Coordinates of C-alpha atoms in Angstrom, one line a residue:
Chain A
X28 CA 0.0 0.0 0.0
X29 CA 1.3 3.4 -1.0
X30 CA -0.2 6.4 0.7
X31 CA 0.0 9.9 -0.8
X32 CA 1.2 12.4 1.8
X33 CA -2.0 14.4 1.6
X34 CA -4.3 11.5 2.5
X35 CA -4.9 10.4 6.0
X36 CA -5.7 6.8 6.9
X37 CA -7.3 5.4 10.0
X38 CA -6.5 2.3 11.8
X39 CA -9.3 0.2 10.5
X40 CA -8.3 0.6 6.8
X41 CA -4.9 -1.2 7.4
X42 CA -4.4 -4.7 6.2
X43 CA -3.6 -7.2 9.0
X44 CA 0.1 -7.4 7.8
X45 CA 0.5 -3.7 7.9
X46 CA -1.2 -3.4 11.3
X47 CA 1.3 -5.9 12.6
X48 CA 4.2 -4.1 11.1
X49 CA 3.0 -0.8 12.5
X50 CA 2.3 -2.4 15.9
X51 CA 6.0 -3.4 16.1
X52 CA 7.1 0.0 15.0
X53 CA 5.0 1.9 17.4
X54 CA 6.3 -0.4 20.2
X55 CA 9.8 0.5 19.1
X56 CA 9.0 4.2 19.5
X57 CA 7.3 3.7 22.8
X58 CA 10.2 1.6 24.2
X59 CA 12.6 4.3 23.1
X60 CA 10.9 7.0 25.1
X61 CA 10.2 4.8 28.0
X62 CA 13.8 3.7 28.4
X63 CA 15.3 7.2 28.0
X64 CA 12.7 8.6 30.4
X65 CA 13.6 5.8 32.9
X66 CA 17.3 6.8 32.7
X67 CA 16.6 10.5 33.2
X68 CA 14.3 9.7 36.1
X69 CA 17.2 8.0 37.9
X70 CA 18.7 11.5 38.2
X71 CA 15.8 12.5 40.5
X72 CA 17.2 14.3 43.5
X73 CA 20.8 13.8 42.4
X74 CA 21.3 16.5 39.8
X75 CA 24.1 19.1 39.9
X76 CA 21.7 21.9 40.8
X77 CA 18.1 22.1 41.7
X78 CA 17.1 23.8 38.4
X79 CA 18.6 20.9 36.5
X80 CA 16.9 18.3 38.7
X81 CA 13.7 20.0 37.7
X82 CA 14.7 20.1 34.0
X83 CA 15.6 16.4 33.8
X84 CA 12.4 15.3 35.7
X85 CA 10.5 17.5 33.3
X86 CA 12.0 15.9 30.2
X87 CA 11.5 12.4 31.7
X88 CA 7.9 13.2 32.3
X89 CA 7.4 14.4 28.7
X90 CA 9.0 11.2 27.4
X91 CA 6.8 9.1 29.6
X92 CA 3.7 10.9 28.3
X93 CA 4.8 10.2 24.8
X94 CA 5.4 6.6 25.8
X95 CA 1.9 6.2 27.1
X96 CA 0.3 7.6 24.0
X97 CA 2.4 5.3 21.8
X98 CA 1.8 2.1 23.9
X99 CA -1.9 2.9 23.9
X100 CA -1.9 3.1 20.1
X101 CA 0.2 0.0 19.9
X102 CA -2.2 -1.9 22.0
X103 CA -5.1 -0.8 19.7
X104 CA -3.1 -1.8 16.6
X105 CA -2.4 -5.2 18.1
X106 CA -6.1 -5.6 19.1
X107 CA -5.5 -8.3 21.7
X108 CA -6.6 -6.4 24.8
X109 CA -3.2 -5.8 26.1
X110 CA -2.8 -2.5 28.0
X111 CA 0.0 0.1 28.0
X112 CA 1.2 -1.5 31.3
X113 CA 1.2 -5.0 29.8
X114 CA 3.4 -3.8 27.0
X115 CA 5.8 -1.9 29.3
X116 CA 6.0 -4.3 32.2
X117 CA 5.5 -7.8 30.8
X118 CA 7.9 -7.9 27.8
X119 CA 11.4 -9.4 27.8
X120 CA 14.6 -7.6 27.0
X121 CA 14.8 -9.3 23.6
X122 CA 11.3 -8.0 22.8
X123 CA 12.2 -4.5 23.6
X124 CA 13.0 -2.5 20.4
X125 CA 14.6 0.7 21.7
X126 CA 17.9 1.8 20.0
X127 CA 21.0 1.1 22.1
X128 CA 21.8 4.8 22.8
X129 CA 18.9 5.3 25.2
X130 CA 19.7 2.4 27.4
X131 CA 23.2 3.6 28.1
X132 CA 23.9 4.5 31.7
X133 CA 23.6 8.0 33.0
X134 CA 27.3 8.3 33.9
X135 CA 28.1 11.8 34.9
X136 CA 26.1 14.9 33.8
X137 CA 28.3 15.1 30.7
X138 CA 27.4 11.6 29.6
X139 CA 23.7 12.3 30.2
X140 CA 23.8 15.6 28.2
X141 CA 25.7 13.9 25.3
X142 CA 23.2 11.0 25.2
X143 CA 20.3 13.4 25.4
X144 CA 21.6 15.7 22.7
X145 CA 22.3 12.9 20.2
X146 CA 18.8 11.6 20.8
X147 CA 17.0 15.0 20.9
X148 CA 18.6 16.0 17.6
X149 CA 17.1 12.9 16.0
X150 CA 13.8 12.9 17.9
X151 CA 12.9 16.5 17.2
X152 CA 13.7 16.3 13.4
X153 CA 12.0 12.9 13.2
X154 CA 8.8 14.1 14.9
X155 CA 8.7 17.2 12.7
X156 CA 8.3 14.7 9.8
X157 CA 6.2 12.2 11.6
X158 CA 3.7 15.0 12.2
X159 CA 2.9 14.9 8.5
X160 CA 2.3 11.1 8.6
X161 CA -0.9 10.0 6.9
X162 CA -1.5 7.8 9.9
X163 CA -3.8 10.1 12.0
X164 CA -2.7 8.8 15.4
X165 CA 1.0 8.9 14.7
X166 CA 0.6 12.4 13.3
X167 CA -1.4 13.5 16.4
X168 CA 1.1 12.0 18.8
X169 CA 4.0 13.6 16.9
X170 CA 2.2 16.9 16.9
X171 CA 2.1 17.0 20.7
X172 CA 5.5 15.4 21.3
X173 CA 7.4 17.7 18.9
X174 CA 6.7 20.7 21.0
X175 CA 8.2 19.0 24.0
X176 CA 11.1 17.6 21.9
X177 CA 11.9 21.2 20.8
X178 CA 12.3 22.1 24.4
X179 CA 14.5 19.0 25.1
X180 CA 16.7 19.8 22.1
X181 CA 17.1 23.4 23.3
X182 CA 18.1 22.2 26.8
X183 CA 20.6 19.6 25.6
X184 CA 22.1 21.8 22.9
X185 CA 22.7 24.6 25.4
X186 CA 24.3 22.2 27.9
X187 CA 26.5 20.8 25.1
X188 CA 27.7 24.3 24.4
X189 CA 28.1 25.2 28.1
X190 CA 30.1 22.1 28.9
X191 CA 32.1 22.1 25.6
X192 CA 33.0 25.8 25.9
X193 CA 33.0 25.9 29.7
X194 CA 36.1 24.8 31.7
X195 CA 38.9 22.5 30.7
X196 CA 37.4 19.8 32.9
X197 CA 33.9 20.1 31.5
X198 CA 35.3 20.0 27.9
X199 CA 37.3 16.8 28.7
X200 CA 34.3 15.1 30.3
X201 CA 32.0 15.9 27.4
X202 CA 34.7 14.8 25.0
X203 CA 35.0 11.5 26.8
X204 CA 31.2 11.1 26.9
X205 CA 31.0 11.6 23.1
X206 CA 33.8 9.1 22.7
X207 CA 31.6 6.5 24.4
X208 CA 28.3 7.4 23.0
X209 CA 28.9 8.4 19.4
X210 CA 29.0 4.8 18.2
X211 CA 25.3 4.5 19.2
X212 CA 24.1 7.5 17.4
X213 CA 24.1 6.0 13.9
X214 CA 21.4 3.4 14.8
X215 CA 18.8 6.2 15.2
X216 CA 18.9 6.9 11.5
X217 CA 19.8 3.5 10.2
X218 CA 16.5 1.9 9.2
X219 CA 15.9 -1.8 9.9
X220 CA 14.2 -4.0 7.3
X221 CA 10.9 -3.4 9.2
X222 CA 11.4 0.3 9.1
X223 CA 12.3 0.3 5.4
X224 CA 9.1 -1.5 4.7
X225 CA 7.1 1.1 6.5
X226 CA 9.0 3.9 5.0
X227 CA 8.1 2.5 1.6
X228 CA 4.4 2.9 2.5
X229 CA 4.9 6.6 3.3
X230 CA 3.5 6.1 6.8
X231 CA 6.8 6.9 8.5
X232 CA 9.5 9.3 7.3
X233 CA 12.5 8.2 5.5
X234 CA 15.4 8.9 7.8
X235 CA 17.7 10.0 4.9
X236 CA 15.5 13.0 4.6
X237 CA 16.2 14.0 8.2
X238 CA 20.0 13.9 7.9
X239 CA 20.7 17.3 6.4
X240 CA 18.8 19.1 9.1
X241 CA 20.2 16.9 11.9
X242 CA 23.7 17.5 10.6
X243 CA 23.3 21.2 10.3
X244 CA 22.1 21.5 13.9
X245 CA 24.8 19.2 15.2
X246 CA 27.5 21.0 13.4
X247 CA 26.3 24.3 14.7
X248 CA 26.2 23.0 18.3
X249 CA 29.6 21.4 18.0
X250 CA 31.1 24.5 16.6
X251 CA 29.6 26.6 19.5
X252 CA 30.8 24.0 21.9
X253 CA 34.3 24.2 20.3
X254 CA 34.3 20.4 19.8
X255 CA 35.4 18.4 16.8
X256 CA 32.7 16.2 15.3
X257 CA 33.9 12.6 15.7
X258 CA 34.8 10.9 12.4
X259 CA 35.0 7.4 11.2
X260 CA 33.5 5.7 14.2
X261 CA 32.0 2.2 13.8
X262 CA 28.3 2.4 14.4
X263 CA 26.7 -0.2 16.7
X264 CA 23.2 -1.4 15.9
X265 CA 20.9 -4.1 17.1
X266 CA 18.6 -2.5 19.7
X267 CA 15.8 -1.9 17.3
X268 CA 15.8 -5.6 16.6
X269 CA 16.0 -6.7 20.2
X270 CA 19.7 -7.2 20.5
X271 CA 20.7 -5.0 23.3
X272 CA 23.7 -4.1 25.5
X273 CA 23.8 -5.7 28.9
X274 CA 22.3 -2.6 30.5
X275 CA 18.8 -3.2 29.4
X276 CA 18.2 -6.3 31.5
X277 CA 18.9 -4.4 34.7
X278 CA 16.6 -1.5 33.7
X279 CA 13.8 -4.0 33.1
X280 CA 14.4 -5.9 36.3
X281 CA 13.8 -2.6 38.2
X282 CA 11.1 -1.3 35.9
X283 CA 9.1 -4.5 35.9
X284 CA 9.6 -5.7 39.5
X285 CA 6.2 -4.7 40.8
X286 CA 4.2 -6.1 37.9
X287 CA 6.2 -9.3 37.9
X288 CA 5.8 -9.8 41.7
X289 CA 2.1 -8.9 41.8
X290 CA 0.7 -9.9 38.4
X291 CA -2.7 -8.9 37.2
X292 CA -3.5 -6.3 39.8
X293 CA -4.7 -2.7 39.6
X294 CA -2.5 0.0 41.0
Chain B
X7 CA 19.7 55.2 70.0
X8 CA 17.9 52.9 72.4
X9 CA 14.7 54.9 72.2
X10 CA 14.7 54.6 68.4
X11 CA 15.2 50.9 68.6
X12 CA 12.3 50.5 71.0
X13 CA 10.1 52.5 68.8
X14 CA 11.0 50.4 65.7
X15 CA 10.2 47.2 67.7
X16 CA 6.9 48.6 68.9
X17 CA 5.9 49.8 65.4
X18 CA 6.9 46.4 64.0
X19 CA 4.8 44.6 66.6
X20 CA 1.9 47.0 66.0
X21 CA 2.0 46.1 62.3
X22 CA 2.1 42.4 63.1
X23 CA -0.9 42.8 65.5
X24 CA -2.8 44.6 62.8
X25 CA -2.1 41.7 60.4
X26 CA -0.1 43.8 58.0
X27 CA 2.4 41.8 56.0
X28 CA 6.1 42.4 56.5
X29 CA 8.0 42.9 53.2
X30 CA 11.7 42.4 52.5
X31 CA 12.6 46.1 52.7
X32 CA 10.7 46.7 55.9
X33 CA 12.5 47.0 59.2
X34 CA 12.3 43.8 61.2
X35 CA 14.0 42.6 64.4
X36 CA 17.2 40.6 63.8
X37 CA 15.7 37.7 65.7
X38 CA 12.6 37.7 63.4
X39 CA 14.9 37.7 60.4
X40 CA 17.0 34.9 61.8
X41 CA 14.0 32.8 62.8
X42 CA 12.5 33.1 59.3
X43 CA 15.7 32.3 57.6
X44 CA 16.0 29.2 59.7
X45 CA 12.4 28.2 59.2
X46 CA 12.1 28.9 55.5
X47 CA 15.5 27.4 54.6
X48 CA 14.7 24.3 56.6
X49 CA 11.4 24.2 54.7
X50 CA 13.3 24.5 51.4
X51 CA 15.8 21.8 52.5
X52 CA 12.9 19.5 53.3
X53 CA 11.5 19.8 49.8
X54 CA 15.0 19.0 48.4
X55 CA 15.7 16.0 50.7
X56 CA 12.0 15.0 50.4
X57 CA 12.6 14.3 46.7
X58 CA 14.8 11.3 47.7
X59 CA 12.4 8.9 49.5
X60 CA 9.8 9.2 46.7
X61 CA 12.4 9.4 44.0
X62 CA 13.4 6.0 45.3
X63 CA 10.3 4.5 43.7
X64 CA 10.1 6.3 40.4
X65 CA 11.9 3.6 38.5
X66 CA 9.8 0.9 40.2
X67 CA 6.3 2.4 40.1
X68 CA 3.8 -0.4 39.2
X69 CA 2.0 1.4 36.3
X70 CA 2.9 4.0 33.8
X71 CA 0.2 6.3 35.1
X72 CA 1.5 6.0 38.7
X73 CA 5.0 6.6 37.5
X74 CA 3.9 9.8 35.7
X75 CA 2.1 11.1 38.7
X76 CA 5.1 10.4 41.0
X77 CA 7.5 12.0 38.6
X78 CA 5.4 15.1 38.3
X79 CA 5.1 15.2 42.1
X80 CA 8.8 15.1 42.6
X81 CA 9.2 17.8 40.0
X82 CA 6.7 19.9 41.9
X83 CA 8.8 19.4 45.1
X84 CA 11.9 20.7 43.3
X85 CA 9.8 23.7 42.3
X86 CA 8.7 24.2 45.9
X87 CA 12.3 24.1 47.0
X88 CA 13.1 26.9 44.5
X89 CA 10.2 29.1 45.7
X90 CA 11.3 28.7 49.2
X91 CA 15.0 29.4 48.6
X92 CA 13.9 32.5 46.8
X93 CA 11.7 33.5 49.7
X94 CA 14.6 33.0 52.1
X95 CA 16.9 35.0 49.8
X96 CA 14.7 38.0 50.3
X97 CA 15.8 38.0 53.9
X98 CA 19.5 38.3 52.8
X99 CA 20.4 34.6 53.0
X100 CA 22.3 33.2 50.1
X101 CA 21.4 29.8 48.6
X102 CA 25.0 28.8 48.7
X103 CA 25.2 29.4 52.4
X104 CA 21.9 27.7 53.0
X105 CA 23.1 24.7 51.2
X106 CA 26.4 24.7 53.0
X107 CA 24.5 24.7 56.3
X108 CA 22.4 21.8 55.1
X109 CA 25.5 19.8 54.1
X110 CA 27.3 20.5 57.3
X111 CA 24.3 19.4 59.3
X112 CA 23.9 22.8 60.9
X113 CA 20.5 23.3 59.2
X114 CA 17.8 20.7 59.6
X115 CA 15.2 19.3 57.4
X116 CA 11.9 17.6 58.2
X117 CA 12.7 14.5 60.3
X118 CA 10.2 12.4 58.3
X119 CA 12.5 12.1 55.3
X120 CA 14.9 10.1 57.4
X121 CA 12.5 7.1 57.2
X122 CA 13.0 4.6 54.3
X123 CA 10.5 3.9 51.6
X124 CA 10.3 0.1 51.6
X125 CA 7.2 -0.7 49.5
X126 CA 5.0 0.9 46.9
X127 CA 2.4 1.5 49.5
X128 CA 4.8 4.0 51.0
X129 CA 4.2 6.3 48.0
X130 CA 0.5 6.2 49.0
X131 CA 1.2 6.7 52.7
X132 CA 3.7 9.5 52.1
X133 CA 1.2 11.3 49.9
X134 CA -1.7 10.7 52.2
X135 CA -0.2 11.1 55.7
X136 CA 3.0 13.1 55.2
X137 CA 1.6 15.6 52.7
X138 CA -1.5 15.7 54.8
X139 CA 0.6 16.7 57.8
X140 CA 2.5 19.2 55.6
X141 CA -0.7 20.8 54.5
X142 CA -1.9 21.3 58.1
X143 CA 1.4 22.9 58.8
X144 CA 1.4 25.0 55.7
X145 CA -2.1 26.2 55.2
X146 CA -1.8 28.6 58.2
X147 CA 1.5 29.7 56.8
X148 CA -0.4 31.2 53.8
X149 CA -1.3 33.9 56.4
X150 CA 2.1 34.1 58.0
X151 CA 3.3 37.6 58.7
X152 CA 6.2 37.6 56.3
X153 CA 4.8 38.4 52.8
X154 CA 7.2 36.4 50.5
X155 CA 6.9 33.3 52.7
X156 CA 3.1 33.6 52.8
X157 CA 2.9 34.0 49.0
X158 CA 5.2 31.0 48.4
X159 CA 3.0 28.9 50.6
X160 CA -0.1 29.8 48.7
X161 CA 1.5 28.3 45.6
X162 CA 3.0 25.3 47.5
X163 CA -0.3 24.5 49.2
X164 CA -2.2 24.2 45.9
X165 CA 0.1 21.6 44.5
X166 CA 0.5 19.9 47.9
X167 CA -3.3 19.3 48.2
X168 CA -3.2 17.7 44.8
X169 CA -0.4 15.4 45.9
X170 CA -2.3 14.5 49.1
X171 CA -5.3 13.4 47.1
X172 CA -3.2 11.3 44.8
X173 CA -1.6 9.6 47.8
X174 CA -5.0 8.9 49.3
X175 CA -6.1 7.5 45.9
X176 CA -3.1 5.1 45.9
X177 CA -4.1 3.9 49.3
X178 CA -7.7 3.5 48.2
X179 CA -6.7 1.5 45.2
X180 CA -4.5 -0.8 47.4
X181 CA -7.3 -1.2 50.0
X182 CA -9.8 -2.1 47.4
X183 CA -7.4 -4.5 45.7
X184 CA -6.0 -7.9 46.4
X185 CA -5.3 -9.0 50.0
X186 CA -1.6 -8.6 49.4
X187 CA -2.2 -5.0 48.4
X188 CA -4.3 -4.3 51.4
X189 CA -1.7 -5.8 53.7
X190 CA 0.9 -3.7 52.0
X191 CA -1.1 -0.6 52.8
X192 CA -1.6 -1.6 56.4
X193 CA 2.1 -2.4 56.9
X194 CA 3.0 1.0 55.4
X195 CA 0.5 2.8 57.7
X196 CA 2.0 1.0 60.7
X197 CA 5.5 2.3 59.8
X198 CA 4.5 5.9 58.9
X199 CA 1.8 6.8 61.5
X200 CA 4.1 7.8 64.4
X201 CA 6.8 9.4 62.3
X202 CA 4.1 11.6 60.8
X203 CA 2.8 12.7 64.2
X204 CA 6.4 13.7 64.9
X205 CA 6.3 16.1 61.9
X206 CA 4.5 18.7 64.0
X207 CA 7.5 19.0 66.2
X208 CA 8.1 18.6 69.9
X209 CA 5.3 19.0 72.5
X210 CA 4.4 22.6 73.2
X211 CA 6.1 22.4 76.5
X212 CA 9.4 21.5 74.8
X213 CA 9.1 23.8 71.9
X214 CA 11.4 26.8 72.6
X215 CA 10.5 28.8 69.5
X216 CA 6.7 28.6 69.7
X217 CA 5.9 31.5 71.9
X218 CA 7.9 34.1 70.0
X219 CA 6.8 32.7 66.7
X220 CA 3.2 33.0 67.7
X221 CA 3.7 36.6 68.9
X222 CA 5.3 37.5 65.5
X223 CA 2.5 35.5 63.8
X224 CA 5.0 33.4 61.9
X225 CA 3.2 30.5 63.5
X226 CA -0.5 30.5 63.9
X227 CA -1.1 27.3 65.8
X228 CA 1.0 25.4 68.3
X229 CA 2.6 22.0 67.5
X230 CA 0.1 20.2 69.8
X231 CA -2.9 21.9 68.3
X232 CA -1.9 20.9 64.8
X233 CA -1.1 17.4 65.9
X234 CA -4.6 17.1 67.4
X235 CA -6.2 18.4 64.2
X236 CA -4.2 15.9 62.2
X237 CA -5.3 12.9 64.3
X238 CA -8.9 14.1 64.2
X239 CA -8.7 14.5 60.4
X240 CA -6.9 11.2 59.6
X241 CA -8.6 8.7 61.8
X242 CA -11.9 8.8 59.9
X243 CA -9.9 8.5 56.7
X244 CA -8.1 5.4 57.9
X245 CA -11.4 4.0 58.9
X246 CA -12.9 4.7 55.5
X247 CA -10.0 2.8 54.0
X248 CA -10.6 -0.1 56.4
X249 CA -7.1 0.3 57.9
X250 CA -6.2 0.2 61.6
X251 CA -4.2 3.1 63.2
X252 CA -1.4 1.5 65.1
X253 CA -2.2 3.1 68.4
X254 CA -4.0 1.1 71.1
X255 CA -4.7 4.3 73.1
X256 CA -6.6 5.9 70.3
X257 CA -10.1 6.7 71.4
X258 CA -12.8 9.3 70.6
X259 CA -13.2 11.8 73.4
X260 CA -16.8 13.1 73.4
X261 CA -16.1 15.9 75.8
X262 CA -13.3 17.5 73.7
X263 CA -14.8 16.4 70.5
X264 CA -11.5 15.0 69.4
X265 CA -9.4 11.8 69.7
X266 CA -7.3 11.0 72.6
X267 CA -4.1 9.3 71.4
X268 CA -1.0 7.6 72.7
X269 CA 2.3 9.2 73.4
X270 CA 4.8 9.8 70.6
X271 CA 8.1 8.2 71.2
X272 CA 10.0 11.3 71.8
X273 CA 13.3 9.5 72.3
X274 CA 13.0 8.2 68.7
X275 CA 12.1 11.7 67.6
X276 CA 15.2 13.3 69.1
X277 CA 17.4 10.6 67.8
X278 CA 16.2 11.2 64.3
X279 CA 16.6 14.9 64.7
X280 CA 20.1 14.4 66.0
X281 CA 21.1 12.4 62.9
X282 CA 20.5 8.9 64.1
X283 CA 17.5 7.9 62.1
X284 CA 17.5 5.1 59.6
X285 CA 18.3 7.3 56.6
X286 CA 19.9 10.5 57.9
X287 CA 23.4 9.5 56.7
X288 CA 22.1 8.3 53.3
X289 CA 19.9 11.3 52.7
X290 CA 22.6 13.9 53.6
X291 CA 25.2 11.8 51.8
X292 CA 23.2 11.7 48.6
X293 CA 22.7 15.5 48.8
X294 CA 26.4 16.1 49.4
X295 CA 27.4 13.7 46.7
X296 CA 25.1 15.4 44.2
X297 CA 26.4 18.8 45.1
X298 CA 30.1 17.8 45.0
X299 CA 29.8 15.8 41.8
X300 CA 27.9 18.6 40.2
X301 CA 30.5 21.2 41.1
X302 CA 32.3 20.9 37.7
X303 CA 28.9 21.4 35.9
X304 CA 28.2 24.6 37.9
X305 CA 31.7 25.8 37.3
X306 CA 31.4 25.1 33.5
X307 CA 28.1 27.1 33.4
X308 CA 29.7 30.0 35.1
X309 CA 32.8 29.9 32.9
X310 CA 30.7 29.7 29.8
X311 CA 28.5 32.6 30.9
X312 CA 31.6 34.7 31.5
X313 CA 33.1 33.9 28.1
X314 CA 29.8 34.9 26.5
X315 CA 29.7 38.1 28.4
X316 CA 33.3 38.9 27.4
X317 CA 32.6 38.1 23.8
X318 CA 29.5 40.3 23.8
X319 CA 31.6 43.1 25.3
X320 CA 34.3 42.8 22.7
X321 CA 31.8 42.9 20.0
X322 CA 30.1 46.0 21.4
X323 CA 33.4 47.8 21.7

């Protein structure tokens, strides 16, 4: 099925195969926001200054809100009476489809800022495009989330610049963080086979189209931050197909503990 | 000189008695200023440290909805901390100094946050009981004599009431749920009941600041008055939930139209206040660690701001 950009389609017009594909994809988006939000929420009460504790909790909360809209849509696409909580709390690490970047540990504030910037730069530009999706629900979710993502990108860009062009120590720390995290940035814009299939239908944006704007913003931020853009780094992939780093298992052990211990209850 | 001083004091007290708000630029007795800095900064510190026991459960909240609510609550608490530090700053205190006093142990924070959160039901109990106690303490502070503090409390109380309702709703869901959930709620109430009663501070007879604070209308009710109100308010709520208050001496007193209740364990209270509660070391340790490990971030932000300002100056020249 090829959908022209001006048309909108509703859930019930999808073929069962497309529904299944889209279900998997929406899960991937939801997992991504959930895991990154989880990481940011670990900062709660431990930030470098109260204002930044607030900012990180705020971003985590936005991401969690996006997560819930996406899981709710995924559950409808699947049509098997699973809830947002079933999807979040009762799936295994290998069933989680978030890219590797967002499951990386918080490290120090520089690691968190670098991770956030690399993600926000993708997320914001991606949502701008997704807003125009012929899929009404995805378009509506993107419409809301992109406003938040713009704020996140502003926050992480500003901190990249402050840390890069701050003190010698902050610059070194940020540089080290980028040295660790850069290899996970490519996965964000590398489509899996499943994503390629959906891109071909026109329902989700082609990541190649995002690259110029992402690059332009990244170059601008790196220049202001007086940092060189890393070159020739081997890019790790796998998360979007359920092959994760060892960090994810621990996140899920914590995240899912209550639902696993007390299955099937209302909270 | 002495005559002038006396007149200022008298005028100040006359304004207080007439319920006129004191503002930052007004003359005020040194002791009034000091008492307020102590009280407001300790209040701010409590918001800051109070993020930790609840923050402890964000990553483990049992549903996405509960997780959102909890996150947003902790975010509100950070905001309350900011309002309160700003209010204290209008009295000439600096946030750096207030934080240094917190870290050195010179300044206190609410004793309640030295208790650990051991189960999900603690999120309900903390919201229901602890925020409930905080509201009883704070609502009268919306009319406290110092304007910036009173105004901060108006904003804080609005959000706090919302948190308290959420906490009660968690308890209600647990109590209407499976037997394990109900047991979890009861167990949490057993652990938090007495520590919450301690939040109102020592008995009036042992509360050295009360009399002066009442005279200056910083405080509007005594510790014991508020504690009594709290018990009278909470016992029916516990009954509604089908929970038992862990106090064998608790009994309705028809004559005073209030509950009689057992004695708070003051030895435990003073131990916690002096730093020997379950979590005192961990809570303070976490705050100090965050502050120390964040030093390079704050320095970077300052260094960058300075560079920017210099560049702007060069450009302008």
